[in-house]
Tab-separated table of C-alpha atoms in Angstrom:
chain	number	residue	atom	x	y	z
A	272	MET	CA	-158.331	-39.164	6.817
A	273	ARG	CA	-160.177	-39.524	3.552
A	274	GLU	CA	-158.976	-38.281	0.806
A	275	LEU	CA	-160.372	-37.997	-2.871
A	276	HIS	CA	-157.432	-38.310	-5.609
A	277	ILE	CA	-157.695	-37.520	-8.804
A	278	SER	CA	-155.987	-39.326	-11.620
A	279	LYS	CA	-153.619	-36.559	-13.377
A	280	ALA	CA	-154.092	-38.006	-16.593
A	281	ASN	CA	-157.880	-38.358	-16.691
A	282	ILE	CA	-159.330	-36.345	-13.855
A	283	ARG	CA	-162.727	-37.631	-14.821
A	284	ASP	CA	-160.960	-40.549	-12.976
A	285	THR	CA	-161.136	-40.918	-8.723
A	286	GLN	CA	-160.139	-43.014	-5.975
A	287	PHE	CA	-160.805	-42.238	-2.398
A	288	ALA	CA	-157.242	-43.071	-0.123
A	289	LEU	CA	-157.097	-43.734	3.586
A	290	VAL	CA	-154.092	-42.301	4.992
A	291	LYS	CA	-152.724	-42.458	8.499
A	292	GLN	CA	-152.113	-39.370	9.639
A	293	ALA	CA	-148.995	-38.241	11.136
A	294	PRO	CA	-148.789	-36.883	15.169
A	295	VAL	CA	-148.983	-33.143	15.129
A	296	GLY	CA	-145.600	-31.686	15.265
A	297	GLU	CA	-144.099	-28.753	17.088
A	298	GLY	CA	-144.817	-25.672	15.654
A	299	GLN	CA	-147.886	-27.400	13.208
A	300	ALA	CA	-151.500	-27.195	13.582
A	301	ARG	CA	-154.006	-29.293	11.597
A	302	LEU	CA	-157.595	-28.431	10.391
A	303	LYS	CA	-160.305	-30.410	9.419
A	304	LEU	CA	-162.578	-29.108	6.312
A	305	ASP	CA	-165.685	-28.110	7.662
A	306	LEU	CA	-167.604	-26.455	4.335
A	307	PHE	CA	-166.157	-25.702	0.352
A	308	ALA	CA	-167.459	-25.671	-2.821
A	309	LEU	CA	-167.143	-27.397	-5.938
A	310	THR	CA	-167.163	-24.981	-8.983
A	311	SER	CA	-165.519	-24.865	-12.948
A	312	ASN	CA	-162.668	-23.297	-11.267
A	313	ASN	CA	-161.936	-26.497	-9.459
A	314	VAL	CA	-162.038	-28.217	-12.676
A	315	THR	CA	-159.426	-25.119	-13.824
A	316	TYR	CA	-156.733	-25.803	-11.064
A	317	ALA	CA	-157.252	-29.587	-11.802
A	318	ALA	CA	-156.811	-29.062	-15.828
A	319	MET	CA	-154.039	-26.595	-15.164
A	320	GLY	CA	-152.122	-28.830	-12.665
A	321	THR	CA	-149.593	-29.694	-13.826
A	322	GLY	CA	-146.584	-27.011	-15.577
A	323	MET	CA	-146.182	-23.136	-14.657
A	324	LEU	CA	-148.802	-23.161	-12.646
A	325	GLY	CA	-148.615	-26.557	-10.876
A	326	TYR	CA	-151.904	-26.619	-8.760
A	327	TRP	CA	-150.990	-30.761	-7.802
A	328	ASP	CA	-148.244	-28.980	-6.227
A	329	PHE	CA	-150.187	-27.551	-3.328
A	330	PHE	CA	-151.690	-30.275	-2.022
A	331	PRO	CA	-149.167	-33.802	-3.106
A	332	ALA	CA	-150.931	-37.136	-3.199
A	333	SER	CA	-150.141	-40.846	-4.850
A	334	GLU	CA	-148.137	-41.063	-8.132
A	335	GLY	CA	-149.891	-40.237	-10.808
A	336	PHE	CA	-152.538	-38.582	-8.470
A	337	GLY	CA	-153.184	-35.004	-6.943
A	338	LYS	CA	-155.519	-33.765	-4.553
A	339	VAL	CA	-157.494	-31.285	-6.023
A	340	PRO	CA	-157.072	-27.537	-4.063
A	341	VAL	CA	-161.024	-26.303	-2.808
A	342	TRP	CA	-161.818	-22.931	-1.581
A	343	GLY	CA	-163.814	-23.270	2.188
A	344	PHE	CA	-163.751	-23.276	6.201
A	345	GLY	CA	-161.393	-25.193	8.079
A	346	THR	CA	-161.752	-25.480	11.802
A	347	VAL	CA	-158.433	-26.220	13.870
A	348	THR	CA	-158.565	-29.704	15.914
A	349	GLU	CA	-155.077	-29.726	17.109
A	350	SER	CA	-152.331	-27.487	17.944
A	351	ASN	CA	-148.511	-26.947	18.791
A	352	ALA	CA	-148.288	-23.320	17.064
A	353	PRO	CA	-148.003	-20.456	19.141
A	354	ASP	CA	-150.792	-18.533	18.488
A	355	ILE	CA	-153.207	-20.919	16.835
A	356	ALA	CA	-156.008	-21.554	19.177
A	357	VAL	CA	-157.927	-24.984	19.287
A	358	GLY	CA	-161.458	-24.287	18.146
A	359	SER	CA	-160.460	-21.383	15.827
A	360	ARG	CA	-161.900	-20.844	12.305
A	361	PHE	CA	-160.258	-20.214	8.653
A	362	TYR	CA	-161.064	-19.264	5.390
A	363	GLY	CA	-158.313	-20.326	3.193
A	364	TYR	CA	-157.146	-23.053	0.222
A	365	TYR	CA	-157.348	-26.723	1.557
A	366	PRO	CA	-156.953	-29.829	-0.352
A	367	LEU	CA	-160.016	-32.144	-1.394
A	368	ALA	CA	-159.608	-33.985	1.849
A	369	GLU	CA	-160.841	-34.540	5.458
A	370	SER	CA	-158.180	-32.040	7.345
A	371	LEU	CA	-154.979	-30.420	6.947
A	372	ASP	CA	-151.962	-30.217	8.444
A	373	VAL	CA	-150.070	-26.944	8.021
A	374	ILE	CA	-146.704	-25.448	9.834
A	375	PRO	CA	-148.492	-21.545	10.531
A	376	LYS	CA	-146.336	-18.315	11.011
A	377	LYS	CA	-148.833	-15.569	12.448
A	378	THR	CA	-150.342	-12.938	10.362
A	379	ALA	CA	-152.588	-10.140	11.682
A	380	THR	CA	-155.781	-11.533	10.254
A	381	GLY	CA	-154.729	-15.480	10.753
A	382	PHE	CA	-151.728	-17.293	9.620
A	383	VAL	CA	-150.026	-18.396	6.349
A	384	ASP	CA	-149.036	-22.371	6.088
A	385	THR	CA	-145.086	-21.967	5.133
A	386	ALA	CA	-145.024	-25.912	4.868
A	387	PRO	CA	-141.736	-25.882	2.146
A	388	HIS	CA	-143.090	-27.319	-0.335
A	389	ARG	CA	-145.593	-24.185	-0.788
A	390	ALA	CA	-142.960	-21.646	-0.573
A	391	PRO	CA	-142.566	-21.558	-4.012
A	392	LYS	CA	-146.214	-20.957	-4.639
A	393	ALA	CA	-147.903	-17.342	-5.144
A	394	ALA	CA	-148.087	-15.877	-1.309
A	395	LEU	CA	-152.329	-15.605	-1.761
A	396	TYR	CA	-153.102	-19.239	-2.264
A	397	ASN	CA	-150.547	-19.896	1.642
A	398	VAL	CA	-153.010	-17.211	3.509
A	399	TYR	CA	-155.669	-18.850	5.600
A	400	THR	CA	-157.878	-15.765	7.308
A	401	ASP	CA	-159.569	-16.078	11.036
A	402	ILE	CA	-163.042	-15.554	10.641
A	403	SER	CA	-163.099	-13.599	13.722
A	404	LEU	CA	-160.725	-10.890	11.891
A	405	ASP	CA	-162.063	-11.204	8.150
A	406	PRO	CA	-163.565	-7.994	6.921
A	407	ALA	CA	-165.038	-10.254	3.898
A	408	TYR	CA	-166.780	-12.757	6.480
A	409	ASN	CA	-170.504	-12.800	6.933
A	410	ALA	CA	-171.703	-15.414	9.307
A	411	ASN	CA	-175.157	-15.295	7.220
A	412	TYR	CA	-173.618	-16.029	4.185
A	413	GLU	CA	-171.172	-19.400	4.736
A	414	PRO	CA	-172.432	-21.371	1.844
A	415	GLU	CA	-172.169	-17.879	-0.501
A	416	GLN	CA	-168.434	-17.435	0.303
A	417	THR	CA	-167.646	-20.575	-0.868
A	418	LEU	CA	-168.782	-20.547	-3.465
A	419	PHE	CA	-168.196	-17.124	-4.633
A	420	ARG	CA	-165.843	-15.736	-2.710
A	421	PRO	CA	-162.248	-16.540	-4.273
A	422	LEU	CA	-164.222	-16.365	-7.797
A	423	TYR	CA	-165.532	-12.674	-7.077
A	424	GLY	CA	-162.340	-12.293	-6.665
A	425	THR	CA	-160.984	-13.234	-9.601
A	426	GLY	CA	-164.369	-11.659	-11.832
A	427	TRP	CA	-163.364	-7.891	-10.035
A	428	TRP	CA	-160.137	-8.001	-10.835
A	429	ALA	CA	-160.629	-9.256	-14.218
A	430	ALA	CA	-163.237	-6.079	-14.675
A	431	ASP	CA	-160.288	-3.839	-13.421
A	432	PHE	CA	-157.935	-5.238	-15.469
A	433	ILE	CA	-159.975	-5.032	-18.601
A	434	LYS	CA	-161.500	-1.312	-17.993
A	435	GLN	CA	-157.930	-0.510	-18.019
A	436	ALA	CA	-157.438	-0.976	-22.069
A	437	ASP	CA	-161.194	1.356	-21.660
A	438	ALA	CA	-162.710	-1.606	-23.879
A	439	LYS	CA	-165.998	-0.709	-25.010
A	440	THR	CA	-166.745	-4.340	-25.827
A	441	VAL	CA	-166.336	-7.278	-23.961
A	442	VAL	CA	-167.002	-10.519	-25.343
A	443	LEU	CA	-166.839	-13.942	-22.498
A	444	SER	CA	-167.238	-17.208	-23.307
A	445	SER	CA	-168.371	-19.839	-21.170
A	446	ALA	CA	-171.099	-17.238	-19.504
A	447	SER	CA	-172.861	-19.062	-17.453
A	448	SER	CA	-169.550	-20.345	-15.481
A	449	LYS	CA	-169.488	-17.982	-11.651
A	450	THR	CA	-166.823	-16.245	-12.957
A	451	ALA	CA	-167.835	-15.112	-15.851
A	452	LEU	CA	-170.722	-14.221	-14.206
A	453	ALA	CA	-169.022	-12.676	-11.557
A	454	THR	CA	-166.890	-10.609	-14.191
A	455	ALA	CA	-170.021	-9.622	-16.216
A	456	HIS	CA	-171.053	-8.322	-12.749
A	457	GLN	CA	-168.427	-6.291	-11.874
A	458	LEU	CA	-167.967	-4.447	-15.801
A	459	ARG	CA	-172.099	-3.739	-15.574
A	460	ASN	CA	-171.614	-2.249	-12.059
A	461	LEU	CA	-168.531	-0.247	-13.437
A	462	GLY	CA	-170.216	0.713	-17.036
A	463	GLY	CA	-169.793	1.928	-20.285
A	464	THR	CA	-169.061	-1.652	-21.878
A	465	GLU	CA	-171.229	-3.504	-23.605
A	466	VAL	CA	-170.942	-6.997	-21.621
A	467	ILE	CA	-171.271	-10.257	-24.374
A	468	GLY	CA	-172.118	-13.661	-23.315
A	469	LEU	CA	-170.861	-16.837	-25.333
A	470	THR	CA	-172.923	-20.008	-24.224
A	471	SER	CA	-174.134	-23.379	-25.090
A	472	PRO	CA	-177.886	-23.491	-26.734
A	473	GLY	CA	-178.394	-25.329	-23.140
A	474	ASN	CA	-177.124	-23.057	-20.960
A	475	GLU	CA	-178.816	-20.185	-22.911
A	476	ALA	CA	-182.124	-18.969	-21.053
A	477	TYR	CA	-180.176	-19.512	-17.698
A	478	VAL	CA	-177.468	-16.416	-19.577
A	479	ARG	CA	-180.513	-14.364	-20.419
A	480	GLU	CA	-182.096	-14.822	-17.368
A	481	SER	CA	-179.058	-13.369	-14.844
A	482	GLY	CA	-179.740	-10.239	-16.667
A	483	LEU	CA	-175.961	-9.481	-17.205
A	484	TYR	CA	-175.399	-9.777	-20.423
A	485	HIS	CA	-175.911	-7.204	-22.917
A	486	ARG	CA	-176.190	-9.311	-25.788
A	487	VAL	CA	-176.043	-13.343	-25.613
A	488	VAL	CA	-174.738	-15.373	-28.512
A	489	LEU	CA	-174.190	-19.119	-28.999
A	490	TYR	CA	-171.347	-20.545	-29.936
A	491	ASP	CA	-172.329	-21.722	-33.152
A	492	ASP	CA	-173.169	-18.111	-34.114
A	493	ALA	CA	-169.960	-16.746	-33.240
A	494	ALA	CA	-168.599	-16.069	-36.716
A	495	SER	CA	-171.651	-13.574	-36.784
A	496	LEU	CA	-170.224	-11.750	-33.905
A	497	LYS	CA	-170.717	-7.628	-34.283
A	498	VAL	CA	-168.935	-5.578	-32.130
A	499	GLN	CA	-167.542	-2.023	-31.596
A	500	ALA	CA	-164.303	-1.134	-31.434
A	501	PRO	CA	-161.982	-1.276	-29.024
A	502	ALA	CA	-162.730	-5.034	-27.707
A	503	THR	CA	-161.876	-7.340	-25.283
A	504	TYR	CA	-162.180	-11.028	-25.232
A	505	VAL	CA	-162.149	-12.967	-22.643
A	506	ASP	CA	-162.085	-16.592	-22.235
A	507	PHE	CA	-162.706	-18.855	-19.376
A	508	LEU	CA	-163.440	-22.303	-21.751
A	509	GLY	CA	-160.561	-22.984	-23.562
A	510	ARG	CA	-161.902	-24.136	-26.654
A	511	ALA	CA	-159.503	-23.736	-29.595
A	512	GLU	CA	-162.041	-23.619	-32.616
A	513	LEU	CA	-164.074	-20.921	-30.465
A	514	ASN	CA	-161.061	-18.895	-29.788
A	515	ALA	CA	-159.738	-19.066	-33.182
A	516	THR	CA	-163.847	-18.008	-34.928
A	517	VAL	CA	-163.978	-15.119	-32.282
A	518	HIS	CA	-159.895	-13.640	-32.966
A	519	ARG	CA	-161.042	-13.793	-36.894
A	520	THR	CA	-164.565	-12.536	-36.751
A	521	LEU	CA	-163.371	-9.641	-34.500
A	522	GLY	CA	-160.473	-8.762	-36.644
A	523	ASN	CA	-158.956	-5.639	-35.900
A	524	ALA	CA	-161.685	-4.606	-33.352
A	525	LEU	CA	-160.409	-7.307	-31.030
A	526	LYS	CA	-157.167	-5.364	-29.067
A	527	ARG	CA	-156.794	-7.526	-26.122
A	528	SER	CA	-157.388	-11.384	-25.702
A	529	ILE	CA	-157.676	-12.457	-22.401
A	530	ILE	CA	-157.235	-16.381	-20.317
A	531	ILE	CA	-159.024	-17.105	-17.281
A	532	GLY	CA	-160.151	-20.388	-17.029
A	533	VAL	CA	-160.171	-24.124	-18.792
A	534	THR	CA	-163.913	-24.809	-18.556
A	535	ASP	CA	-164.157	-27.362	-21.004
A	536	TRP	CA	-160.921	-29.311	-19.821
A	537	ALA	CA	-161.197	-32.631	-22.470
A	538	GLY	CA	-160.973	-30.085	-25.527
A	539	GLU	CA	-158.913	-29.120	-27.809
A	540	ARG	CA	-156.008	-26.571	-27.374
A	541	ALA	CA	-154.296	-24.223	-30.050
A	542	SER	CA	-151.385	-25.588	-31.604
A	543	ALA	CA	-151.093	-22.940	-34.307
A	544	PRO	CA	-150.780	-18.530	-33.208
A	545	LEU	CA	-153.843	-17.059	-33.248
A	546	PRO	CA	-155.117	-13.824	-35.594
A	547	GLY	CA	-154.641	-10.614	-33.934
A	548	PRO	CA	-153.221	-9.805	-29.941
A	549	LYS	CA	-151.712	-12.763	-28.382
A	550	PRO	CA	-153.436	-14.441	-25.494
A	551	GLU	CA	-152.224	-13.606	-22.008
A	552	PHE	CA	-153.028	-15.802	-18.899
A	553	PHE	CA	-154.151	-13.330	-16.209
A	554	PHE	CA	-153.089	-14.482	-12.944
A	555	VAL	CA	-154.801	-13.143	-9.674
A	556	PRO	CA	-152.422	-12.733	-7.390
A	557	THR	CA	-149.586	-11.282	-9.432
A	558	TYR	CA	-152.313	-8.127	-10.438
A	559	ALA	CA	-153.859	-8.037	-7.481
A	560	ALA	CA	-150.895	-7.223	-5.738
A	561	GLU	CA	-149.353	-4.664	-8.275
A	562	ARG	CA	-152.728	-3.050	-8.584
A	563	LEU	CA	-153.234	-2.782	-4.421
A	564	LYS	CA	-149.730	-1.273	-4.602
A	565	ALA	CA	-150.381	1.738	-6.766
A	566	ASP	CA	-153.427	2.160	-5.572
A	567	PRO	CA	-154.394	0.872	-1.803
A	568	GLN	CA	-157.716	1.799	-1.563
A	569	LEU	CA	-158.807	-1.268	-4.286
A	570	GLY	CA	-158.532	-3.255	-1.806
A	571	PRO	CA	-161.392	-2.112	0.922
A	572	ALA	CA	-163.757	-1.432	-2.404
A	573	MET	CA	-163.250	-5.275	-3.375
A	574	MET	CA	-164.213	-6.616	0.196
A	575	ARG	CA	-167.090	-4.264	0.238
A	576	ASP	CA	-169.013	-5.315	-3.204
A	577	LEU	CA	-167.945	-8.687	-2.303
A	578	ARG	CA	-169.567	-8.473	0.717
A	579	ALA	CA	-172.579	-7.043	-1.366
A	580	PHE	CA	-172.573	-9.913	-4.129
A	581	TYR	CA	-173.527	-12.578	-1.178
A	582	PRO	CA	-177.283	-11.657	-1.311
A	583	ALA	CA	-177.081	-10.508	-4.863
A	584	SER	CA	-175.771	-13.924	-6.232
A	585	HIS	CA	-178.689	-15.469	-4.973
A	586	ALA	CA	-180.590	-13.660	-8.312
A	587	PHE	CA	-178.202	-16.481	-10.420
A	588	VAL	CA	-177.009	-19.596	-7.880
A	589	ALA	CA	-178.924	-21.001	-5.828
A	590	PRO	CA	-176.386	-23.099	-2.463
A	591	ARG	CA	-176.843	-26.726	-2.838
A	592	ARG	CA	-175.814	-28.394	0.265
A	593	LEU	CA	-174.551	-31.867	0.000
A	594	THR	CA	-173.001	-34.242	2.811
A	595	GLY	CA	-170.575	-37.505	2.247
A	596	ALA	CA	-167.794	-39.031	0.487
A	597	ASP	CA	-169.609	-40.430	-1.950
A	598	ALA	CA	-171.418	-36.663	-2.439
A	599	ILE	CA	-168.304	-35.285	-2.910
A	600	GLN	CA	-167.498	-38.182	-5.741
A	601	THR	CA	-170.555	-38.243	-7.781
A	602	ALA	CA	-170.066	-33.810	-7.558
A	603	TRP	CA	-166.625	-34.400	-8.712
A	604	THR	CA	-167.977	-36.166	-11.765
A	605	GLN	CA	-170.680	-34.796	-12.667
A	606	LEU	CA	-169.078	-31.189	-12.909
A	607	CYS	CA	-166.120	-33.139	-14.734
A	608	ALA	CA	-168.837	-33.602	-17.340
A	609	GLY	CA	-170.683	-30.762	-17.431
A	610	GLU	CA	-173.591	-32.399	-16.065
A	611	THR	CA	-174.289	-29.729	-13.105
A	612	SER	CA	-176.378	-27.189	-13.946
A	613	PRO	CA	-175.125	-23.116	-13.585
A	614	ARG	CA	-178.083	-22.495	-11.085
A	615	ASP	CA	-176.619	-25.011	-8.814
A	616	GLY	CA	-173.948	-24.001	-6.134
A	617	LEU	CA	-172.432	-27.178	-5.148
A	618	VAL	CA	-171.312	-26.772	-1.812
A	619	LEU	CA	-170.023	-29.921	0.148
A	620	SER	CA	-168.663	-31.557	3.429
A	621	TRP	CA	-167.444	-34.335	4.701
A	622	SER	CA	-169.938	-35.297	7.272
């Protein structure tokens, strides 16, 4: 089995590994990864691979390397697990490898991987959904699902989180990133908030043409930001200098600062406290679980909006299908280097 191992010290450095697979044991199943996406979200997983979130821990690799998690579809090729049939197909969280061995525990819509090393992780990441039982599945939009299903969910719940604070203005960094687009899309759906996108000169035209932002501001012009209070800043970039500028410029108007991503993974991190509200990390699994306890109808609402977004996403992103190990490695390298057009949705398969 081929795997792409990524250096934890420098995520641009990669190497292929040919791993000999053990026989599928009793109670286990093996899934072949059919289709998956690579986006800046996966770069965030790698950049935050160690520490509190520990994304490298999901799929261990050789010393000093990790297998970055990806979202996609896999087909069961071998099974010694009750109720998990060969040929069945599941959407979920996979390693950047040709296949994944799981210890499945059946659920109403699929299974949970009960592998001991995954037990301490957020439950959302261990859930695999049978496409025949999946309310969010649409056979006509599989590439769109690999690209946007996890990102749209993050954006949808982030918009819900933001609206709880009744912000009049929301400023999003890395406005061309797919999670930022999803957040802006849902904020526009909810209404009542001015949405401002911060971006680079190279992506300015794309962000303006998306139609999702009321205003578009270049990073170099962030010191000139004017907003209506109360304002919320949502950071998908992770660039310390920009964050400090936004905090200083918005001053007392800034009531909440939220961290979601790190698209600028190589940038300098903040070493001193920022003026104004302390940045808070938005972790979807925890927030969504609490909100669903309080209002179970949010679940069906999110699924309905997600299905509607698959065709709507074509206005912003075109899926770009790529096949083969070399294409996967090249796509990862270009993504890390910021050389991928925001219009391209990288949808890949091993063969």
